[in-house]
mmCIF file of C-alpha atoms in Angstrom:
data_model
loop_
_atom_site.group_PDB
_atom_site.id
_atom_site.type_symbol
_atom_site.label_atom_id
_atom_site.label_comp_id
_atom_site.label_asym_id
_atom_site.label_seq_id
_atom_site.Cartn_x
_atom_site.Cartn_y
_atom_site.Cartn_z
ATOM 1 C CA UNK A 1 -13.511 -31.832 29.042
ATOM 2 C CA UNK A 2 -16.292 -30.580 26.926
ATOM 3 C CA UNK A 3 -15.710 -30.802 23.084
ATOM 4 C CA UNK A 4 -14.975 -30.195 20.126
ATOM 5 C CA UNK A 5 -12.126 -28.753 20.516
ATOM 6 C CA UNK A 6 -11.932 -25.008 18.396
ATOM 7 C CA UNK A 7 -11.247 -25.402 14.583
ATOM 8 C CA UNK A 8 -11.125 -22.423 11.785
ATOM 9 C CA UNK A 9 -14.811 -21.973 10.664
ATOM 10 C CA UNK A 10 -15.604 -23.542 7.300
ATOM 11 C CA UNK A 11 -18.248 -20.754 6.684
ATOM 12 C CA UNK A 12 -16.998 -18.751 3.302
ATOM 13 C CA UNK A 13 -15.764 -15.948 4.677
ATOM 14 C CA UNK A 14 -12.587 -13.769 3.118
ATOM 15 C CA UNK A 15 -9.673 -13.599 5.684
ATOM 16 C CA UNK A 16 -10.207 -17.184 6.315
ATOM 17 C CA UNK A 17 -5.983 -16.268 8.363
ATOM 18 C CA UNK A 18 -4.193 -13.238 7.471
ATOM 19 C CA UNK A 19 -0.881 -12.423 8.845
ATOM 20 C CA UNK A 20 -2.503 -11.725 12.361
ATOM 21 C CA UNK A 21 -6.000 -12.766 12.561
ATOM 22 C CA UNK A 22 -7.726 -15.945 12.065
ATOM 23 C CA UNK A 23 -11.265 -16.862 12.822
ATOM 24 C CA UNK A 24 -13.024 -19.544 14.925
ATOM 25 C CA UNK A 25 -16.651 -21.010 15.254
ATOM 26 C CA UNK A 26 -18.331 -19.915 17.858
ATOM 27 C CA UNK A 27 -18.512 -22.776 20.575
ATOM 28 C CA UNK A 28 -22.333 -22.849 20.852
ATOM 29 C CA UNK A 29 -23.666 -25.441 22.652
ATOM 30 C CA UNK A 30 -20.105 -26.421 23.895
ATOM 31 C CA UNK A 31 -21.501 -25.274 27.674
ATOM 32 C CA UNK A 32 -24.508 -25.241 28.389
ATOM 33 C CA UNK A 33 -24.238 -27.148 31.405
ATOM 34 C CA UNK A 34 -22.388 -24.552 32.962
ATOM 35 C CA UNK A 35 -25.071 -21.844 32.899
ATOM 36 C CA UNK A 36 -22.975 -20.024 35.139
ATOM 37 C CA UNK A 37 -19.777 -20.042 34.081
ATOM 38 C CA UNK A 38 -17.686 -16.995 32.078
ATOM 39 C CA UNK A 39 -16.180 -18.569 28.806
ATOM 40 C CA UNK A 40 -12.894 -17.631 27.889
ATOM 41 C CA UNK A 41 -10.621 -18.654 24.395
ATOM 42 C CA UNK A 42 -6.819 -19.130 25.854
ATOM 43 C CA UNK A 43 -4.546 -18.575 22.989
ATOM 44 C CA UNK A 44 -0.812 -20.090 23.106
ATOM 45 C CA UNK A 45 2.384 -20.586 20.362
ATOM 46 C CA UNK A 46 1.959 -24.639 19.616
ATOM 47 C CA UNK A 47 5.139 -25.625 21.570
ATOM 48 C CA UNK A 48 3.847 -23.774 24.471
ATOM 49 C CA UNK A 49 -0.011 -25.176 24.889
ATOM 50 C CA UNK A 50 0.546 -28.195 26.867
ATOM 51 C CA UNK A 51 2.199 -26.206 29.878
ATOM 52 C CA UNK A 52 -0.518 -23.689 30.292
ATOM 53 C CA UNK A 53 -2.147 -23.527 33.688
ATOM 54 C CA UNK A 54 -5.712 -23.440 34.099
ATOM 55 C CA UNK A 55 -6.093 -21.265 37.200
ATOM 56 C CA UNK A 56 -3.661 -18.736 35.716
ATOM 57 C CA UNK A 57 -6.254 -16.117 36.184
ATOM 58 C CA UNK A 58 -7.462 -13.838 33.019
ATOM 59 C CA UNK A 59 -6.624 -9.604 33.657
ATOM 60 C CA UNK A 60 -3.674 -10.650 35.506
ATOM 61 C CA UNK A 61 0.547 -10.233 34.259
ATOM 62 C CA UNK A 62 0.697 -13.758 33.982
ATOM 63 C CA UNK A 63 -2.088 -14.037 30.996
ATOM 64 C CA UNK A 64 -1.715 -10.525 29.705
ATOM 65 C CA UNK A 65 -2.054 -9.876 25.758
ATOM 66 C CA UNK A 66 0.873 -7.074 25.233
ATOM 67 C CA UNK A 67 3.432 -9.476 27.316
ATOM 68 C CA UNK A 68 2.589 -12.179 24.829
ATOM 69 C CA UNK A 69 4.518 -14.253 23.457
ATOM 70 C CA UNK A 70 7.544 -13.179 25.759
ATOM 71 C CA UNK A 71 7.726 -13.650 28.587
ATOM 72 C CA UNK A 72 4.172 -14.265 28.941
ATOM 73 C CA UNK A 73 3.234 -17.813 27.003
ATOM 74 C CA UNK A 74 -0.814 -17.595 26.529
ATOM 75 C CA UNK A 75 -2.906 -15.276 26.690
ATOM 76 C CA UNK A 76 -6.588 -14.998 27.596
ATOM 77 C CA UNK A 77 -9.494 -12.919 25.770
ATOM 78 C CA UNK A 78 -12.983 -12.730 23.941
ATOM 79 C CA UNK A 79 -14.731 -13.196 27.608
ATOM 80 C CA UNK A 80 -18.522 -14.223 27.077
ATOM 81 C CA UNK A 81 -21.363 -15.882 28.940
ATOM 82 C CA UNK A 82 -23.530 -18.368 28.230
ATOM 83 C CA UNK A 83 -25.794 -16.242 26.684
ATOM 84 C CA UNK A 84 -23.297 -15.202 24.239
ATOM 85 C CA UNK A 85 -23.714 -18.880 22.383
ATOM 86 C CA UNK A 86 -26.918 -19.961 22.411
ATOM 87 C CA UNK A 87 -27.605 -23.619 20.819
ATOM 88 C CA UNK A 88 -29.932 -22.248 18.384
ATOM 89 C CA UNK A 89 -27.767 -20.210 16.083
ATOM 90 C CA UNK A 90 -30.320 -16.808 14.929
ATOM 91 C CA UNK A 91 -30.860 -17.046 10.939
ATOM 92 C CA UNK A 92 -28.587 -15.226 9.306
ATOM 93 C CA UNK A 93 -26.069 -14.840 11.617
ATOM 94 C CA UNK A 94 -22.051 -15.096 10.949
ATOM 95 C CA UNK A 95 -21.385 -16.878 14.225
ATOM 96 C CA UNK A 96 -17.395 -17.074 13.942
ATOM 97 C CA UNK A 97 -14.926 -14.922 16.536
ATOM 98 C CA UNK A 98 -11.921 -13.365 14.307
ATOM 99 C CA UNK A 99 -8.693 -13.771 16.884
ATOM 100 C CA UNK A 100 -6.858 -10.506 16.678
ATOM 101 C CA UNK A 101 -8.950 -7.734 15.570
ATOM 102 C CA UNK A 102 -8.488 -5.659 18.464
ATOM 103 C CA UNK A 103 -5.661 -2.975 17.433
ATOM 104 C CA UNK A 104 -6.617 0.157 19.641
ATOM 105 C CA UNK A 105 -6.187 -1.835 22.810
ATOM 106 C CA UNK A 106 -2.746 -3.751 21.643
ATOM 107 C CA UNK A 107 -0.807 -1.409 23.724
ATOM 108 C CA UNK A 108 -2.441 -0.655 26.401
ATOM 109 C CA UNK A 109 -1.450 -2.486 29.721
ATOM 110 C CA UNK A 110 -4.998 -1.759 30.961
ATOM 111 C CA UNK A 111 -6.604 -4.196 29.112
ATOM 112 C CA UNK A 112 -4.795 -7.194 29.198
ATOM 113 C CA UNK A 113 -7.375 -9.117 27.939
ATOM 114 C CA UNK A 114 -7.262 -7.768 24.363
ATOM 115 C CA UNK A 115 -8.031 -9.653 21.658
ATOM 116 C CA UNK A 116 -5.036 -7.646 19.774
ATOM 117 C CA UNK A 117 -3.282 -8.389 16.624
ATOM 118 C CA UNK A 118 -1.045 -11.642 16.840
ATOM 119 C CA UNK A 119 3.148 -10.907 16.666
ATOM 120 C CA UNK A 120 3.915 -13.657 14.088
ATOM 121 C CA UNK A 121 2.744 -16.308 11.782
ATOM 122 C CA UNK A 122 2.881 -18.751 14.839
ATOM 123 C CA UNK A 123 1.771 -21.918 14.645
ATOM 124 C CA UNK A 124 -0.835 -21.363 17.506
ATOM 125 C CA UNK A 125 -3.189 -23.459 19.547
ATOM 126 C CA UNK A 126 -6.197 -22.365 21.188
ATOM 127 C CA UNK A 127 -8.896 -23.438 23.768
ATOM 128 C CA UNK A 128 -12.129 -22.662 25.189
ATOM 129 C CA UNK A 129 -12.080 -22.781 28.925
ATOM 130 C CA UNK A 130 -14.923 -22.100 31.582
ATOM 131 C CA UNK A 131 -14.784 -20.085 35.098
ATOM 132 C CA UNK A 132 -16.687 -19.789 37.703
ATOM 133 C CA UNK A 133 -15.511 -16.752 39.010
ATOM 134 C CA UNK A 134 -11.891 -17.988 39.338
ATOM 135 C CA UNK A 135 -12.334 -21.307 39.476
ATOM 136 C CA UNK A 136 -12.358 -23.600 35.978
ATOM 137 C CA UNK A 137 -15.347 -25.382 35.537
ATOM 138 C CA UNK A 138 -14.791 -26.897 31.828
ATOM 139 C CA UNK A 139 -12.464 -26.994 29.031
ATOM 140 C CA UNK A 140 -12.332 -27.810 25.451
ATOM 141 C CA UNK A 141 -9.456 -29.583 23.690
ATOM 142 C CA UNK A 142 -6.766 -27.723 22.368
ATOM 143 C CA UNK A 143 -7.408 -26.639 18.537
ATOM 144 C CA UNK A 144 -5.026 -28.145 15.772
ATOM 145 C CA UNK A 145 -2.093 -25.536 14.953
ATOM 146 C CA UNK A 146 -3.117 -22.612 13.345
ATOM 147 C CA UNK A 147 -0.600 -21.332 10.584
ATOM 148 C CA UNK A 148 -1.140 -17.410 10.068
ATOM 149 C CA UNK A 149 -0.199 -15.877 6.571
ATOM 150 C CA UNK A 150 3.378 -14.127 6.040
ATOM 151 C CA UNK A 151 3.745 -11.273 3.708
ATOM 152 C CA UNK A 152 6.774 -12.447 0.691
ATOM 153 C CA UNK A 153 9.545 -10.609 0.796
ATOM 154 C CA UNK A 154 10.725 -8.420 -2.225
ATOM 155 C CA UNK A 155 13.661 -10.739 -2.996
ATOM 156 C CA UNK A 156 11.198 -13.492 -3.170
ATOM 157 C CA UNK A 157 9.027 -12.118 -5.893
ATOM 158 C CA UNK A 158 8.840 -14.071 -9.382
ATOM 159 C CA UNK A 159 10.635 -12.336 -12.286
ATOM 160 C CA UNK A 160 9.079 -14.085 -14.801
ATOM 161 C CA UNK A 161 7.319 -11.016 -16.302
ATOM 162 C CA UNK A 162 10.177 -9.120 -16.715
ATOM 163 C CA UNK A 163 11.155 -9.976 -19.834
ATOM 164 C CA UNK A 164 7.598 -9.164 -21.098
ATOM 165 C CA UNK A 165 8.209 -5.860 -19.612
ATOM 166 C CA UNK A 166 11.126 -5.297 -21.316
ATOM 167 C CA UNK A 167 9.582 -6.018 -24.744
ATOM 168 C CA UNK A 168 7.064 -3.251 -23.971
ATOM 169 C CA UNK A 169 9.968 -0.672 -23.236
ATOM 170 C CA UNK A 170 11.462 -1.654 -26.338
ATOM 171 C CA UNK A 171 8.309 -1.202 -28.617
ATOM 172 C CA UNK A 172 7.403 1.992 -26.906
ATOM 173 C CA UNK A 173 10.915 3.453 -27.414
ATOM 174 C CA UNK A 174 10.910 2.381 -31.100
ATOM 175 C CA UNK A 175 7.312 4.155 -31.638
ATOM 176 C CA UNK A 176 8.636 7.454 -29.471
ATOM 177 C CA UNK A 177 11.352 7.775 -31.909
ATOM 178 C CA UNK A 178 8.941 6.713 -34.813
ATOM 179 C CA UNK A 179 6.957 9.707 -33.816
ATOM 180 C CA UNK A 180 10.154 12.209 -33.095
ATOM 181 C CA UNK A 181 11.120 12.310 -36.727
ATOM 182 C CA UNK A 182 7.593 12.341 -37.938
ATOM 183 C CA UNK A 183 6.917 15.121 -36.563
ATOM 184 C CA UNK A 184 10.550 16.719 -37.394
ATOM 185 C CA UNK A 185 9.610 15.921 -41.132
ATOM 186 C CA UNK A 186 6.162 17.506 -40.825
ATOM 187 C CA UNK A 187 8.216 20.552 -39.350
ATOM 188 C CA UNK A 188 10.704 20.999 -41.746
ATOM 189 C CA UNK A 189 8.313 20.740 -44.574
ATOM 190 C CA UNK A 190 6.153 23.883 -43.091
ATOM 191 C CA UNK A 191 9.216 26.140 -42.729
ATOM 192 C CA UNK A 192 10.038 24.887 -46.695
ATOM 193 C CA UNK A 193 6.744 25.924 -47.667
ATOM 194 C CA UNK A 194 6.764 29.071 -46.124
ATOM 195 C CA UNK A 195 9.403 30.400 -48.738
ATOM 196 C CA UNK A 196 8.483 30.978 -52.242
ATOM 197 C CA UNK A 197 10.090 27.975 -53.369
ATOM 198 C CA UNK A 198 7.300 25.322 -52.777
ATOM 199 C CA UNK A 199 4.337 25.328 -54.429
ATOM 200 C CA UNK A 200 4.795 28.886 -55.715
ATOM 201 C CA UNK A 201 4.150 29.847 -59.847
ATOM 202 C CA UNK A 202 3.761 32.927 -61.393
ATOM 203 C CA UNK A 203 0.498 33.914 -63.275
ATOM 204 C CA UNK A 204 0.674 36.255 -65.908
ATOM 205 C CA UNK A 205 -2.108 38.255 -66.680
ATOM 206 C CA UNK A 206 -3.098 36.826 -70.499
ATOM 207 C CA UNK A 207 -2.980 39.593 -73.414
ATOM 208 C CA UNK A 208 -6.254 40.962 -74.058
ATOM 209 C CA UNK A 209 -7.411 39.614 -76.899
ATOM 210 C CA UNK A 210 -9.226 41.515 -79.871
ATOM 211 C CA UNK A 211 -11.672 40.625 -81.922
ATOM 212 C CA UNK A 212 -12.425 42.127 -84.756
ATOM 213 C CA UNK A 213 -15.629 43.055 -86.162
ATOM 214 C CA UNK A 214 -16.852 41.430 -89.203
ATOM 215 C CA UNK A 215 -19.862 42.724 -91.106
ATOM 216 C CA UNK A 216 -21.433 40.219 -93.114
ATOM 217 C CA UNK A 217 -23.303 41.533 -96.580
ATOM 218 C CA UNK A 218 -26.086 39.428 -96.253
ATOM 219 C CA UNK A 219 -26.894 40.848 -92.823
ATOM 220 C CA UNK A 220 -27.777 44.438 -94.442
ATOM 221 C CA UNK A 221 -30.188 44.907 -97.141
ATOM 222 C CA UNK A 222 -28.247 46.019 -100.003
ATOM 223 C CA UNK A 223 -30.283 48.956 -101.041
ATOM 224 C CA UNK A 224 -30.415 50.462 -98.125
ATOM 225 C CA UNK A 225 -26.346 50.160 -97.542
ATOM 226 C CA UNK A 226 -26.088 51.913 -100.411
ATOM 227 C CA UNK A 227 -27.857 54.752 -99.279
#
């Protein structure tokens, strides 16, 4: 036994679980005794860890991913070597394995050691566990149970806005109807002033108006309007 056993990485990632991945720290260090060893993660439904068998070999019917979790009971996948987790962990790097991210290869009987999308919320365990070409070397603990996320169903959904909703209908029905006769009004009073009847007067043209000529005497000299 080599330890610790596999956890969920505490690095702050998004998809921490979804509703069939989950993601794992890398087990760096976990072997290096075994420089020659081929490290393998061995996943399993919770009630059915403890009666894995180690020397169930990986690739074969008996640990193949699309036969899992029926009849098949754990699964084998994400194959690496040593050299795969180094001690020293390279700056920068998100050293975490996401479990089920595989989807091209989750039918296909030829590669029965895909890391394909998990059937069900589970609980699951998983492991780390050496080989030596068939032969197991070393093994990790088995992880606590891993609880994947399930999607709500509709009938599950909270109601509780609703009633806002409704409100909105309301006030938007009110103001649709506001607007209908507002714009009925403003119709009706263009086809009223179309006719002569609004707005209309009659202009008569105003009598001409005469003025009459006045002479004044004092304008004239009076000698010579006598001439």
């Amino acid at each position: 036994k080599v330890g610790p056993a596999p956890a969920l990485t505490k690095q702050p990632l998004e998809g921490l679980t979804t509703a069939s991945t989950f993601v794992l720290d890398q087990p760096r260090c976990v072997f290096k005794d075994f420089g020659n060893a081929v490290i393998w993660l061995v996943v399993a439904l919770a009630k059915d860890a403890p009666a894995f068998n180690n020397s169930a070999g990986p690739g074969t019917p008996e640990t193949a991913f699309q036969s899992f979790p029926e009849p098949v009971s754990a699964y084998m996948t994400l194959n690496a070597t040593l050299g795969s987790y180094p001690c020293i962990e390279p700056p920068r790097d998100i050293t975490v394995l996401r479990v089920g991210s595989e989807t091209s290869c989750a039918k296909d009987v030829s590669r029965p050691t895909c890391n394909g999308p998990l059937p069900g919320p589970g609980p699951y365990r998983v492991k780390f566990l050496a080989l030596e070409g068939s032969v197991p070397v070393a093994e990790t603990d088995w992880s606590m149970p891993i609880t994947l996320r399930t999607a709500k169903s509709p009938s599950s959904l909270s109601t509780a806005g609703s009633g806002h909703s409704a409100g909105m209908i309301a006030i938007t029905a009110i103001l649709s109807i506001l607007l209908a006769i507002l714009l009925a009004a403003l119709v009706a009073m263009l086809v009223f002033c179309s006719s002569d009847s609004c707005g209309s007067s009659t202009f008569s043209k105003p009598d001409s108006v005469s003025v009459r000529r006045y002479n004044t005497h004092h304008v004239y000299d009076q000698a010579a309007a006598r001439l």
